[in-house]
PDB file of C-alpha atoms in Angstrom:
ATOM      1  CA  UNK E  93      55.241   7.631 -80.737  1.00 43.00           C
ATOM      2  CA  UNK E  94      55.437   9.242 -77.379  1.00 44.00           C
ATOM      3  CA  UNK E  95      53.525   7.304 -74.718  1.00 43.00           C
ATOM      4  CA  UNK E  96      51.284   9.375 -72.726  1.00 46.00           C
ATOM      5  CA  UNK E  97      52.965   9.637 -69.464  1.00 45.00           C
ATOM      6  CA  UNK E  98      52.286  12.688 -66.496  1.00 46.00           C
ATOM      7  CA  UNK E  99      54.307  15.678 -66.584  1.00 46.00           C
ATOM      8  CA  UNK E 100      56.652  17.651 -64.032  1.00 48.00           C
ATOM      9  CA  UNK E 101      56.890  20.992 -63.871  1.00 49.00           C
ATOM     10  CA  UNK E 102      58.822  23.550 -61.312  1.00 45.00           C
ATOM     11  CA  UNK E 103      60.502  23.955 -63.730  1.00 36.00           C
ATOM     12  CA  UNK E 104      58.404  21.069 -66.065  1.00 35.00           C
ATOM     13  CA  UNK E 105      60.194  17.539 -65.887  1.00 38.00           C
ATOM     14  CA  UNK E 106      59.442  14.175 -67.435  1.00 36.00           C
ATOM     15  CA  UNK E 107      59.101  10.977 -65.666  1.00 36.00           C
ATOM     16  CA  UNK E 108      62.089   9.572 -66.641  1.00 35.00           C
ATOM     17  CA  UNK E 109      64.043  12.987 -65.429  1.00 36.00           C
ATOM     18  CA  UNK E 110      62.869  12.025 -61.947  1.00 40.00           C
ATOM     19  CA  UNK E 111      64.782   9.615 -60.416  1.00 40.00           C
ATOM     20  CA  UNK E 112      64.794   8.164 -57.062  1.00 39.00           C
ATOM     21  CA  UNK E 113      68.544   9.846 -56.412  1.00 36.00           C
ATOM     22  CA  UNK E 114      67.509  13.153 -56.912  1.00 51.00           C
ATOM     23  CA  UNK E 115      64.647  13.055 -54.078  1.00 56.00           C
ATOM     24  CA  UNK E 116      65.671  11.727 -50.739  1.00 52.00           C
ATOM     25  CA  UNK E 117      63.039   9.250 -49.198  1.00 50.00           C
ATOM     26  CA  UNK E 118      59.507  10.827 -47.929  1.00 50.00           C
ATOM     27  CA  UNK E 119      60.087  11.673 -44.500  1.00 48.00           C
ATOM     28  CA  UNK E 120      57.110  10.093 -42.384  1.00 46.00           C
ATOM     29  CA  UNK E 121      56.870  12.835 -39.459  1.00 50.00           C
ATOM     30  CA  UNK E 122      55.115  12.616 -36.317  1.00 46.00           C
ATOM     31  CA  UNK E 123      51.989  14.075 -36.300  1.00 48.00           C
ATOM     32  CA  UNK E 124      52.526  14.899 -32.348  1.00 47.00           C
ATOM     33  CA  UNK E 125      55.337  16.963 -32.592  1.00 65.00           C
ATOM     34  CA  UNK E 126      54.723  20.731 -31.642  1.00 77.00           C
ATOM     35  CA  UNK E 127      55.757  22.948 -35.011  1.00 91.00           C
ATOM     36  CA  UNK E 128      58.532  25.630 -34.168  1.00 92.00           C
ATOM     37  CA  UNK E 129      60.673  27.385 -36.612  1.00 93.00           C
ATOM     38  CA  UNK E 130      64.051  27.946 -35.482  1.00 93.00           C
ATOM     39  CA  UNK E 131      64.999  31.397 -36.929  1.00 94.00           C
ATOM     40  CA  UNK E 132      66.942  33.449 -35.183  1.00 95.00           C
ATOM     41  CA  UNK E 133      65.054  36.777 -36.126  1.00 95.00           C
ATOM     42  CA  UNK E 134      61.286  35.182 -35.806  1.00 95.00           C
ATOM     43  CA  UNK E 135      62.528  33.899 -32.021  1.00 96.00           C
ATOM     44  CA  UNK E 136      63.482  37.347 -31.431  1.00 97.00           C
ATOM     45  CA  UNK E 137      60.443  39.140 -32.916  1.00 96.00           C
ATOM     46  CA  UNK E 138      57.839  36.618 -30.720  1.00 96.00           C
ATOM     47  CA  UNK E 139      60.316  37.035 -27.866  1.00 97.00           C
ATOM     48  CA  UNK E 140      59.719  40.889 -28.309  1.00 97.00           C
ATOM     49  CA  UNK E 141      55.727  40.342 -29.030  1.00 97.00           C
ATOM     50  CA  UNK E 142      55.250  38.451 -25.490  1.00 97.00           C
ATOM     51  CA  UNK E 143      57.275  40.886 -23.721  1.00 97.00           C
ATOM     52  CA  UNK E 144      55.646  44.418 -25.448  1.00 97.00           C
ATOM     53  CA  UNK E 145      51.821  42.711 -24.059  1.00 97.00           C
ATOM     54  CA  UNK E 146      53.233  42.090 -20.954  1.00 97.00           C
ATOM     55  CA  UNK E 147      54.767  45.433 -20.616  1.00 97.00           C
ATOM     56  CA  UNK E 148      51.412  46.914 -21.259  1.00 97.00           C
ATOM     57  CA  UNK E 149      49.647  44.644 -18.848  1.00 96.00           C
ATOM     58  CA  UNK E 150      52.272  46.092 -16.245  1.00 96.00           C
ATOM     59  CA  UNK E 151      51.323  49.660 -17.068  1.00 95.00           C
ATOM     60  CA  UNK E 152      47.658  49.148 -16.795  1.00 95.00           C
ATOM     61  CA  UNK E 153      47.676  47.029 -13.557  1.00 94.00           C
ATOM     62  CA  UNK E 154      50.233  48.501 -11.703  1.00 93.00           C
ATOM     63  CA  UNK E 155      50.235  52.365 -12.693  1.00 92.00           C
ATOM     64  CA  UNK E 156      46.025  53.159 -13.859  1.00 92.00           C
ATOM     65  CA  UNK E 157      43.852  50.169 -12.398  1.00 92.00           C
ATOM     66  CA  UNK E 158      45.224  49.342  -8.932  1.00 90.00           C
ATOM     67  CA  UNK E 159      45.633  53.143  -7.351  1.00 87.00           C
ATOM     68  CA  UNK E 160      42.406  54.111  -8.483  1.00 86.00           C
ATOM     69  CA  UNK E 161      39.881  54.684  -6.029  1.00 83.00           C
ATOM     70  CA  UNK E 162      36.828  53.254  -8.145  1.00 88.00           C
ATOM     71  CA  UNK E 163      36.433  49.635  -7.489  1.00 92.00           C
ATOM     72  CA  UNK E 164      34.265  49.008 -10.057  1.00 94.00           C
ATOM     73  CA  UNK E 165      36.252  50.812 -13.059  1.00 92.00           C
ATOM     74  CA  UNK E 166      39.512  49.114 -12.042  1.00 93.00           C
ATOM     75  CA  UNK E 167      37.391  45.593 -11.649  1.00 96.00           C
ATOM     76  CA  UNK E 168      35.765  45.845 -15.214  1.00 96.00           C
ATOM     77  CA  UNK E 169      38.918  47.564 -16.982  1.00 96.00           C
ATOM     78  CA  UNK E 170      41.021  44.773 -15.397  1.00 96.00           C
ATOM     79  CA  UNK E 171      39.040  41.595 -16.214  1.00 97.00           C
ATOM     80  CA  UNK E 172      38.534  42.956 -20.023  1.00 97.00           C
ATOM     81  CA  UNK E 173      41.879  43.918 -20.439  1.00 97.00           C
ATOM     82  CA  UNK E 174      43.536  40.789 -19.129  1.00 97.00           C
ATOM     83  CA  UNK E 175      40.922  38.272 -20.748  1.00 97.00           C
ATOM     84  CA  UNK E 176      42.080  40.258 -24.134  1.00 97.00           C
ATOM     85  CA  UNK E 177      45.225  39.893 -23.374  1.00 97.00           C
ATOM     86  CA  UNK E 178      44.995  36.274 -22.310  1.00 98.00           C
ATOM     87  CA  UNK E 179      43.086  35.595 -26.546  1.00 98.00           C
ATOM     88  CA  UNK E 180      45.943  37.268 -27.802  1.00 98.00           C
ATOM     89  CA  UNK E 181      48.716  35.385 -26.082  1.00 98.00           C
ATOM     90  CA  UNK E 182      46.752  32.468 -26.790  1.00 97.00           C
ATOM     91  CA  UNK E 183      46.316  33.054 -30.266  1.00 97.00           C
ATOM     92  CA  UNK E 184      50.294  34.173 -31.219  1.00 98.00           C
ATOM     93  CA  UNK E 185      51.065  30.605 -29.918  1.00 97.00           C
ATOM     94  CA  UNK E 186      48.474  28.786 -31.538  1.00 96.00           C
ATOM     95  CA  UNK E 187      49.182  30.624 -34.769  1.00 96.00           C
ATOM     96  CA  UNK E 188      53.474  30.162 -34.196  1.00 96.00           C
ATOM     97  CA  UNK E 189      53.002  26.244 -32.982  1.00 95.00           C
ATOM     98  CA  UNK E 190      50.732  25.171 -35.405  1.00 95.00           C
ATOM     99  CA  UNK E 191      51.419  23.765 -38.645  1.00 94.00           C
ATOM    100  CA  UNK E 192      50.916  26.085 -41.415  1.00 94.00           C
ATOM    101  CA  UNK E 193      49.918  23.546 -44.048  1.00 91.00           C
ATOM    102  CA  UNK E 194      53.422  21.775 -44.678  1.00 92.00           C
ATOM    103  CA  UNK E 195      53.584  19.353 -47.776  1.00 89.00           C
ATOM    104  CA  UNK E 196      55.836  16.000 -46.779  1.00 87.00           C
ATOM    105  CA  UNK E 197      59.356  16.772 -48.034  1.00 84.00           C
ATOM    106  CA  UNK E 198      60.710  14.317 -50.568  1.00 79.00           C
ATOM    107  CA  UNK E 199      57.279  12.370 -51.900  1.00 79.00           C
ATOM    108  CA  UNK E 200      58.413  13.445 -55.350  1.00 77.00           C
ATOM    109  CA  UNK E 201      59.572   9.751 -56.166  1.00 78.00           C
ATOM    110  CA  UNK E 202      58.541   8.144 -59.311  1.00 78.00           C
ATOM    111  CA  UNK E 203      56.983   5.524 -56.860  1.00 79.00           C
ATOM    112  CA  UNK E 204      54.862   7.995 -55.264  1.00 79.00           C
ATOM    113  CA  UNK E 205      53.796   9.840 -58.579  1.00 77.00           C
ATOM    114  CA  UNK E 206      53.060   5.986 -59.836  1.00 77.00           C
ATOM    115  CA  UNK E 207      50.972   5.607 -57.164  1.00 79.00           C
ATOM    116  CA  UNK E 208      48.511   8.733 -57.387  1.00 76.00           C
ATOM    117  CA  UNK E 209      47.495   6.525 -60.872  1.00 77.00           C
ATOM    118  CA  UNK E 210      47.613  10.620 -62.853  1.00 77.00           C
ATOM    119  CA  UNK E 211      45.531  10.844 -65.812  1.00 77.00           C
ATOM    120  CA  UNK E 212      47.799  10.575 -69.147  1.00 77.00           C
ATOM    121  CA  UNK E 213      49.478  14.386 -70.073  1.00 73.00           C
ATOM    122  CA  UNK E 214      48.124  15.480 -66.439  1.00 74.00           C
ATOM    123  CA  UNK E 215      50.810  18.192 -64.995  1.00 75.00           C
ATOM    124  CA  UNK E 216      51.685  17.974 -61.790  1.00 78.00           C
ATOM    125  CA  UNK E 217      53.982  20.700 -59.786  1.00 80.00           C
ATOM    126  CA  UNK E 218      57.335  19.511 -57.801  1.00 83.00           C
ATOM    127  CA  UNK E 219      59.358  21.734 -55.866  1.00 86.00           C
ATOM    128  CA  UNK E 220      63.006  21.241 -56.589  1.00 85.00           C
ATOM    129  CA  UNK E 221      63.496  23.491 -53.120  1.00 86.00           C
ATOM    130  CA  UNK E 222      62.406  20.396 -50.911  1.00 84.00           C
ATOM    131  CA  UNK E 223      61.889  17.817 -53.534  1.00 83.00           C
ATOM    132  CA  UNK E 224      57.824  17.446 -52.852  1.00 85.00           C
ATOM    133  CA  UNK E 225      54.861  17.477 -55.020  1.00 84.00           C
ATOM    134  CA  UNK E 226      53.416  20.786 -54.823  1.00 83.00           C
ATOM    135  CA  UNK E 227      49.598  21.334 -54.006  1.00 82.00           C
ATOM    136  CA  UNK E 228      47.794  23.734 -56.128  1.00 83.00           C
ATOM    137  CA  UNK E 229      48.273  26.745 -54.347  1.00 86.00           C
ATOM    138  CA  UNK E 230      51.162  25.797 -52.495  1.00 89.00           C
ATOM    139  CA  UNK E 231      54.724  27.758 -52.334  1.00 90.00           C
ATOM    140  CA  UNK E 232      57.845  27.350 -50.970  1.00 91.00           C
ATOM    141  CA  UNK E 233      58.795  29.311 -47.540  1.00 92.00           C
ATOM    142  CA  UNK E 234      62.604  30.052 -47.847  1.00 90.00           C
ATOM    143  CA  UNK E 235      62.293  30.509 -43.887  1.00 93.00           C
ATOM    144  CA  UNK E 236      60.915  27.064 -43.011  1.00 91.00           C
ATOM    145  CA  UNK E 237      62.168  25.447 -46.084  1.00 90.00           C
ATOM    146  CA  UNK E 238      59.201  23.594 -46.939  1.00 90.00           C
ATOM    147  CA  UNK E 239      56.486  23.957 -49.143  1.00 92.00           C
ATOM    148  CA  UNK E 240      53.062  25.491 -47.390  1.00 93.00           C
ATOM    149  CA  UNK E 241      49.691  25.104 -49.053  1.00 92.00           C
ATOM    150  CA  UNK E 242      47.720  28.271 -49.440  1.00 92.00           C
ATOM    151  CA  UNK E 243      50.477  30.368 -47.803  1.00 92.00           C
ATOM    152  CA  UNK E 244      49.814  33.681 -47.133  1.00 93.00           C
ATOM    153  CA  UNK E 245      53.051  35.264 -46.216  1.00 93.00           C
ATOM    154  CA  UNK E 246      55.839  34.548 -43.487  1.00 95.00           C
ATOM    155  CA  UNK E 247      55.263  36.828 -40.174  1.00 95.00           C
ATOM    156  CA  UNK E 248      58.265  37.142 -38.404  1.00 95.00           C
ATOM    157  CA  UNK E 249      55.803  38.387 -35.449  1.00 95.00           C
ATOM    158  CA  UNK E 250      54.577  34.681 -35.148  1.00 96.00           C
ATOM    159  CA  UNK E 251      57.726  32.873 -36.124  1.00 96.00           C
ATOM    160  CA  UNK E 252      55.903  31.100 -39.334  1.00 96.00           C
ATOM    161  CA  UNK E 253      54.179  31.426 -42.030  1.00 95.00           C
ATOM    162  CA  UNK E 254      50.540  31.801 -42.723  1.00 96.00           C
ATOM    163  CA  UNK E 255      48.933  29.014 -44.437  1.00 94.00           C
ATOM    164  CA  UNK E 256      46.142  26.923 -44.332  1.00 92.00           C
ATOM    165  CA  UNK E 257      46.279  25.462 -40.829  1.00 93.00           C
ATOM    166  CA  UNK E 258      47.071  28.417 -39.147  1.00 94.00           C
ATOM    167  CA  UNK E 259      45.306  31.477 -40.760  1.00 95.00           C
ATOM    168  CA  UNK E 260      42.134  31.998 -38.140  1.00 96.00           C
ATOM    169  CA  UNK E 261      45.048  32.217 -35.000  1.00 97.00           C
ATOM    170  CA  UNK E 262      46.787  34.951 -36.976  1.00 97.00           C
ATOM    171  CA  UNK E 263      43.576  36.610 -37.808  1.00 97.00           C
ATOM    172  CA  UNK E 264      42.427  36.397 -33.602  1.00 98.00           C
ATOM    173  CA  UNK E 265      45.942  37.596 -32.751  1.00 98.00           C
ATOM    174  CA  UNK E 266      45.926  40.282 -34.934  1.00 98.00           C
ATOM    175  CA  UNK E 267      42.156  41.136 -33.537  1.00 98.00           C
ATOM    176  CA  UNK E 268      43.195  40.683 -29.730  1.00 98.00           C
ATOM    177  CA  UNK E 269      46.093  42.514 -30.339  1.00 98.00           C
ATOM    178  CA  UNK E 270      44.353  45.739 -31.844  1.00 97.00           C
ATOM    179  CA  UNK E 271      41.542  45.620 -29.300  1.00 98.00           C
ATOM    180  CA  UNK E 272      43.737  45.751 -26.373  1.00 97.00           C
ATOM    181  CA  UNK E 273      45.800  48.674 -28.003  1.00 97.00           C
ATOM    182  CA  UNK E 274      42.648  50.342 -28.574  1.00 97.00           C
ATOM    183  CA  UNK E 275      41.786  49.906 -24.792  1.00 97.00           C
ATOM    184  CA  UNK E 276      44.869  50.949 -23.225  1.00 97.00           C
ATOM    185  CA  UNK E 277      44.764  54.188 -25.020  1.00 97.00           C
ATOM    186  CA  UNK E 278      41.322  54.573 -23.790  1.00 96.00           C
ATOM    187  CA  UNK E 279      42.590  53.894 -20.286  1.00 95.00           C
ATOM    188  CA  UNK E 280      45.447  56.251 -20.609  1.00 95.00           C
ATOM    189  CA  UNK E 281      43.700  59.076 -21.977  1.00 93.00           C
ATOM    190  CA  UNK E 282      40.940  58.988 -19.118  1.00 90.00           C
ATOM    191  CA  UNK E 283      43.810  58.322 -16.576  1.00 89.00           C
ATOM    192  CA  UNK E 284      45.649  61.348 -17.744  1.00 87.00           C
ATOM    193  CA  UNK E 285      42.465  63.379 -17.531  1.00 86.00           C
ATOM    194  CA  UNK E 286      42.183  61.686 -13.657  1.00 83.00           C
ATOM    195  CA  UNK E 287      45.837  62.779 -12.616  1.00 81.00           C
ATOM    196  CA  UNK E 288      45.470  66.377 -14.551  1.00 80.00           C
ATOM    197  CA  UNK E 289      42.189  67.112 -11.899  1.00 75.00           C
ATOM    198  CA  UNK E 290      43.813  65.373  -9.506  1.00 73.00           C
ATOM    199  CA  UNK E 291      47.524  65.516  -7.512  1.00 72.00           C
ATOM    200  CA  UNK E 292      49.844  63.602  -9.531  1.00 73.00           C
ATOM    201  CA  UNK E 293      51.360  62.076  -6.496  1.00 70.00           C
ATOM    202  CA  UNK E 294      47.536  60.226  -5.435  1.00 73.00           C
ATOM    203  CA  UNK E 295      46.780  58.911  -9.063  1.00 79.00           C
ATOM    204  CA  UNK E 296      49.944  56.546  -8.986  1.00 79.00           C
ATOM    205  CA  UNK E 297      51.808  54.308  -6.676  1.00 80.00           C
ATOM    206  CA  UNK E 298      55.282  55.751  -9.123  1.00 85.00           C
ATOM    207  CA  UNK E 299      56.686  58.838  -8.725  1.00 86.00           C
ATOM    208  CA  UNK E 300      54.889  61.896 -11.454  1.00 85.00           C
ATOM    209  CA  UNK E 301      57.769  61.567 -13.995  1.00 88.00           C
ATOM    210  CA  UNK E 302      58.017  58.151 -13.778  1.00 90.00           C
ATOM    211  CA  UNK E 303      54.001  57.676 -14.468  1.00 89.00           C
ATOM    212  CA  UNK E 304      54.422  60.473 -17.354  1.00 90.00           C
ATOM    213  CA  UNK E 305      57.228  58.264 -19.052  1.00 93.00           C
ATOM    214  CA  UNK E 306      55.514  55.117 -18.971  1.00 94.00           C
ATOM    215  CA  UNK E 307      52.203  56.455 -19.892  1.00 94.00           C
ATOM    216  CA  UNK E 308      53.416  57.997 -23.089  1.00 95.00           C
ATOM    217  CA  UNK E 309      55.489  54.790 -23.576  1.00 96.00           C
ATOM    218  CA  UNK E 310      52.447  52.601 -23.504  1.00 96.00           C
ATOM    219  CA  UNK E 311      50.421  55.590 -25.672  1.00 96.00           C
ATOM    220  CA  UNK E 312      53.123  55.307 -28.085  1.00 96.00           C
ATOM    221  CA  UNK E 313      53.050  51.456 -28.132  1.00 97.00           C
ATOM    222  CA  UNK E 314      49.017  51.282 -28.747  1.00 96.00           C
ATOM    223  CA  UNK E 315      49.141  53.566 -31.276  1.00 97.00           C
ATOM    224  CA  UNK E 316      51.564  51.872 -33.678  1.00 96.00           C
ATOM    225  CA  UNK E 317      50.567  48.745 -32.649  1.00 96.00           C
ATOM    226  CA  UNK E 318      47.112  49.369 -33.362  1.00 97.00           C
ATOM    227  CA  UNK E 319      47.695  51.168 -36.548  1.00 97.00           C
ATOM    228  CA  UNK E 320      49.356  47.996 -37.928  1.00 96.00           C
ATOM    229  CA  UNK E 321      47.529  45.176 -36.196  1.00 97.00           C
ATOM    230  CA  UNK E 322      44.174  47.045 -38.037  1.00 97.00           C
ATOM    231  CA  UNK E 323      45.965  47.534 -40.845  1.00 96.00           C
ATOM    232  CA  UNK E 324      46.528  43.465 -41.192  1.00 96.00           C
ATOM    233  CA  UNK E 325      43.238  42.526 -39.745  1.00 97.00           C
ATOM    234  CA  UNK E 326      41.739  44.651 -42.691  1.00 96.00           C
ATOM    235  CA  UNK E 327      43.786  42.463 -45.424  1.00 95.00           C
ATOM    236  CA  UNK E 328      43.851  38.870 -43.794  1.00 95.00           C
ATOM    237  CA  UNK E 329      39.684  39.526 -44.057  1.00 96.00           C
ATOM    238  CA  UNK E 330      40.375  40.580 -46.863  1.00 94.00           C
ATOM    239  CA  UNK E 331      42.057  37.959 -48.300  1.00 93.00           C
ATOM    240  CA  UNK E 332      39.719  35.597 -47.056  1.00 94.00           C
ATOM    241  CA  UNK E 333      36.317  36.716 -48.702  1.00 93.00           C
ATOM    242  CA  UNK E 334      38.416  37.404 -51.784  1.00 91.00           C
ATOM    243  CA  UNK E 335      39.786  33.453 -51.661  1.00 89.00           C
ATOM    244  CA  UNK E 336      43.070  35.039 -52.835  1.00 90.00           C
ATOM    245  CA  UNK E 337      46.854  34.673 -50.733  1.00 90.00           C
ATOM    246  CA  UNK E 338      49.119  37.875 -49.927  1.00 87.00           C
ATOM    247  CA  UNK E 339      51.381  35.953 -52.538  1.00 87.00           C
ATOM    248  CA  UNK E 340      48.780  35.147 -55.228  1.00 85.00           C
ATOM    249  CA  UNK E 341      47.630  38.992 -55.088  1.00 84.00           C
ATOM    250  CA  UNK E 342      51.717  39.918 -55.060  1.00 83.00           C
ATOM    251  CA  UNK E 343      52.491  37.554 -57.944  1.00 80.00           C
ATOM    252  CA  UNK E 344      49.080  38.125 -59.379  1.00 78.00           C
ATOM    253  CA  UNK E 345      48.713  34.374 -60.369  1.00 75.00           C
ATOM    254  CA  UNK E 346      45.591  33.227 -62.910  1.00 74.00           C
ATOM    255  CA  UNK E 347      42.664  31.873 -60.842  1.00 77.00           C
ATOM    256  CA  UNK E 348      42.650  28.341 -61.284  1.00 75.00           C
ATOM    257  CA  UNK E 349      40.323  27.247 -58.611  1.00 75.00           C
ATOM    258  CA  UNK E 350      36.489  27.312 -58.275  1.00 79.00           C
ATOM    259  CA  UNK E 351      34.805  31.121 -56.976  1.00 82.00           C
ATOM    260  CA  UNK E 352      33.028  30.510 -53.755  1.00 85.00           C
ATOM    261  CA  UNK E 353      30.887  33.054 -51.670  1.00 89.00           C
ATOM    262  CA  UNK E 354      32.943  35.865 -48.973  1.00 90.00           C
ATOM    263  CA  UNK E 355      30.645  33.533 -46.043  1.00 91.00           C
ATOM    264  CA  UNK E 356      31.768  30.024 -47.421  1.00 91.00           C
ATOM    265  CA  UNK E 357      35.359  31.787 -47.751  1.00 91.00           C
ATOM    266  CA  UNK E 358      35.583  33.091 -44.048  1.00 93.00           C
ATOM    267  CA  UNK E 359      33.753  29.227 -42.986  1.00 92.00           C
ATOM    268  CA  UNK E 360      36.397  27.077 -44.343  1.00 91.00           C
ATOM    269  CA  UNK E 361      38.977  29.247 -42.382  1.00 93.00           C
ATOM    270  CA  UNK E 362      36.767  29.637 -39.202  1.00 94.00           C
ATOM    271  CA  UNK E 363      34.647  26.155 -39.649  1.00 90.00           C
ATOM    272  CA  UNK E 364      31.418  25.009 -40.019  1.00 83.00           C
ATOM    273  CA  UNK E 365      29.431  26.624 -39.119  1.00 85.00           C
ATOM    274  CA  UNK E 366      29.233  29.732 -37.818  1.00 88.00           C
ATOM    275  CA  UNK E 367      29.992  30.154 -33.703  1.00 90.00           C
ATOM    276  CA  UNK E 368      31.921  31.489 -30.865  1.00 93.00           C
ATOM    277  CA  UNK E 369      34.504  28.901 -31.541  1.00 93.00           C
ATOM    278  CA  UNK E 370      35.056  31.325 -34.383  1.00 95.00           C
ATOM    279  CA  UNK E 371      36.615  33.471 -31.789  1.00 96.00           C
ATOM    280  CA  UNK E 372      38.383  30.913 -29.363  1.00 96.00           C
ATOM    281  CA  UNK E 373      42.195  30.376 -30.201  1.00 96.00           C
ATOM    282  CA  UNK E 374      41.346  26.640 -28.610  1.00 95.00           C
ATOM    283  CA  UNK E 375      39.103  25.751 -31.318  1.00 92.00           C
ATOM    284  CA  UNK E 376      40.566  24.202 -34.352  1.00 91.00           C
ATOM    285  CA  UNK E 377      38.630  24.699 -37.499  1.00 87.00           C
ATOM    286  CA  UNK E 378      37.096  21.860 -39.464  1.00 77.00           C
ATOM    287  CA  UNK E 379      38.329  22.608 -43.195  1.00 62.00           C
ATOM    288  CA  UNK E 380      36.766  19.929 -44.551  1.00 56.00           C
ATOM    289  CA  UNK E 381      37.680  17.057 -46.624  1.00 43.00           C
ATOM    290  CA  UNK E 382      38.925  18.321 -49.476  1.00 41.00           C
ATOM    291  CA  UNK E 383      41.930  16.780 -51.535  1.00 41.00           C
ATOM    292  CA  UNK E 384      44.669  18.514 -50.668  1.00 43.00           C
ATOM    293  CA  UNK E 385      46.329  17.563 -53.987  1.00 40.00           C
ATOM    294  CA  UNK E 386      43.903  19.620 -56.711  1.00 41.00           C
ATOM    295  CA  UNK E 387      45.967  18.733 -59.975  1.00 38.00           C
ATOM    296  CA  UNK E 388      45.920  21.325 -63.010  1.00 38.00           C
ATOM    297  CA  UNK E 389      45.526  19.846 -66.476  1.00 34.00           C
TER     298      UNK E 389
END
């Protein structure tokens, strides 16, 4: 007779298959250290984020807001503009320092499975990638070689992956981010109107051409930028009333975990309950106490 023991799968392995040699010891990690991916393309791609915001900030200081002659437009446009600015910054860092929802590399010893006392012919899930027992819900990110619970997708953008830990600073970047493109081509559409009526020399401290060419560069940069920072805002939201990943959806897995309401989907991203912390980058969401490890039988 075959005793009763738990089962492996990724692909499915018995207990005796697992053997301490095969895993290396559970790595105990600080839980102080910042998270940062080092990949060459995602450094480049935030590098390129920081420096397209600040680009447009330059634009709307230095060539619409500061030569105008209304004090008032240039002080509201300016202090909206910057403070979105500021929640987008803010949020790209929170969202590309944080930990995504990383599973401890190398806990799939027999000790450790011994030790979460399984129910007899209960499956569990271990990654052979990273040698870890996988969450429900979990997959591996090739880029930051680890497993990530509820993970979304890998942005280059933010230098991560979008997961569980992390998901409400992607979802605030990606807002801040399309507001601000939609208020610089406000800006530069009223500013053009301003310098049409007006001489072009008065309506800028640059020279005409120079204030054309960086005008339509920052039009050109709003536009796409807001076209595809709306276009992910629409399916992170998405996502989240649906309770389904970008990879679940792609790989169109089986539902295997209880069907909550769209509000308690968008409160265990955002928190409990519902507040303008929702909206601050510098508010880290309460998800709960949920067992991270939800075993399928």
């Amino acid at each position: 007779m075959k005793s009763p023991v738990p089962r492996f799968r990724d692909v499915e392995r018995q207990a005796g298959g697992l053997q301490p040699v095969q895993c290396l010891p559970p790595c105990h990690e600080r839980q102080n250290n910042m998270w940062f991916i080092r990949d060459a393309c995602g450094i480049v791609c935030a590098i390129i984020t920081w420096f397209l915001v600040f680009f447009a900030e330059f634009v709307v200081l230095f060539v619409m807001l500061i030569p105008s002659k209304n004090l008032t437009y240039s002080l509201v446009n300016g202090t909206l503009f910057n403070s979105l600015a500021f929640l987008a910054l803010a949020s790209h860092f929170r969202a590309m320092c944080t930990d995504p929802g990383a599973v401890p590399k190398g806990n799939a010893t027999k000790e450790y499975i011994e030790s979460l006392q399984l129910k007899p012919g209960q499956v569990v899930y271990k990654c052979p990638k990273c040698c870890s027992i996988k969450p429900d819900r979990a997959h591996h990110c090739s880029v930051c070689k680890r497993c990530i619970r509820k993970m979304d997708h890998h942005c280059p953008w933010v230098n991560n992956c979008v997961g569980e830990n992390n998901q409400k600073y992607f979802v605030l970047f990606t807002m801040y981010i399309c507001l601000i493109s939609l208020h610089a081509l406000v800006m530069v559409v009223f500013h053009f109107l301003y310098c049409f009526e007006d001489d072009w020399t008065k309506c800028s401290s640059f020279s005409p051409p120079a204030t054309v060419i960086l005008l339509i560069l920052l039009c050109f940069e709003g536009l796409l930028f807001l076209i595809f920072t709306s276009v992910m805002f629409g399916t992170q939201v998405h996502s989240i009333c649906t309770d389904e990943t970008g990879i679940e959806q792609l790989k169109k897995e089986e539902r295997r975990w209880a069907k909550k309401t769209k509000w308690m989907n968008m409160k265990a991203v955002f928190g409990h309950p519902f507040s303008i912390a929702w909206f601050s980058p510098f508010s880290t969401p309460d998800h709960g106490k949920a067992d991270p490890y939800q075993y399928v039988v």
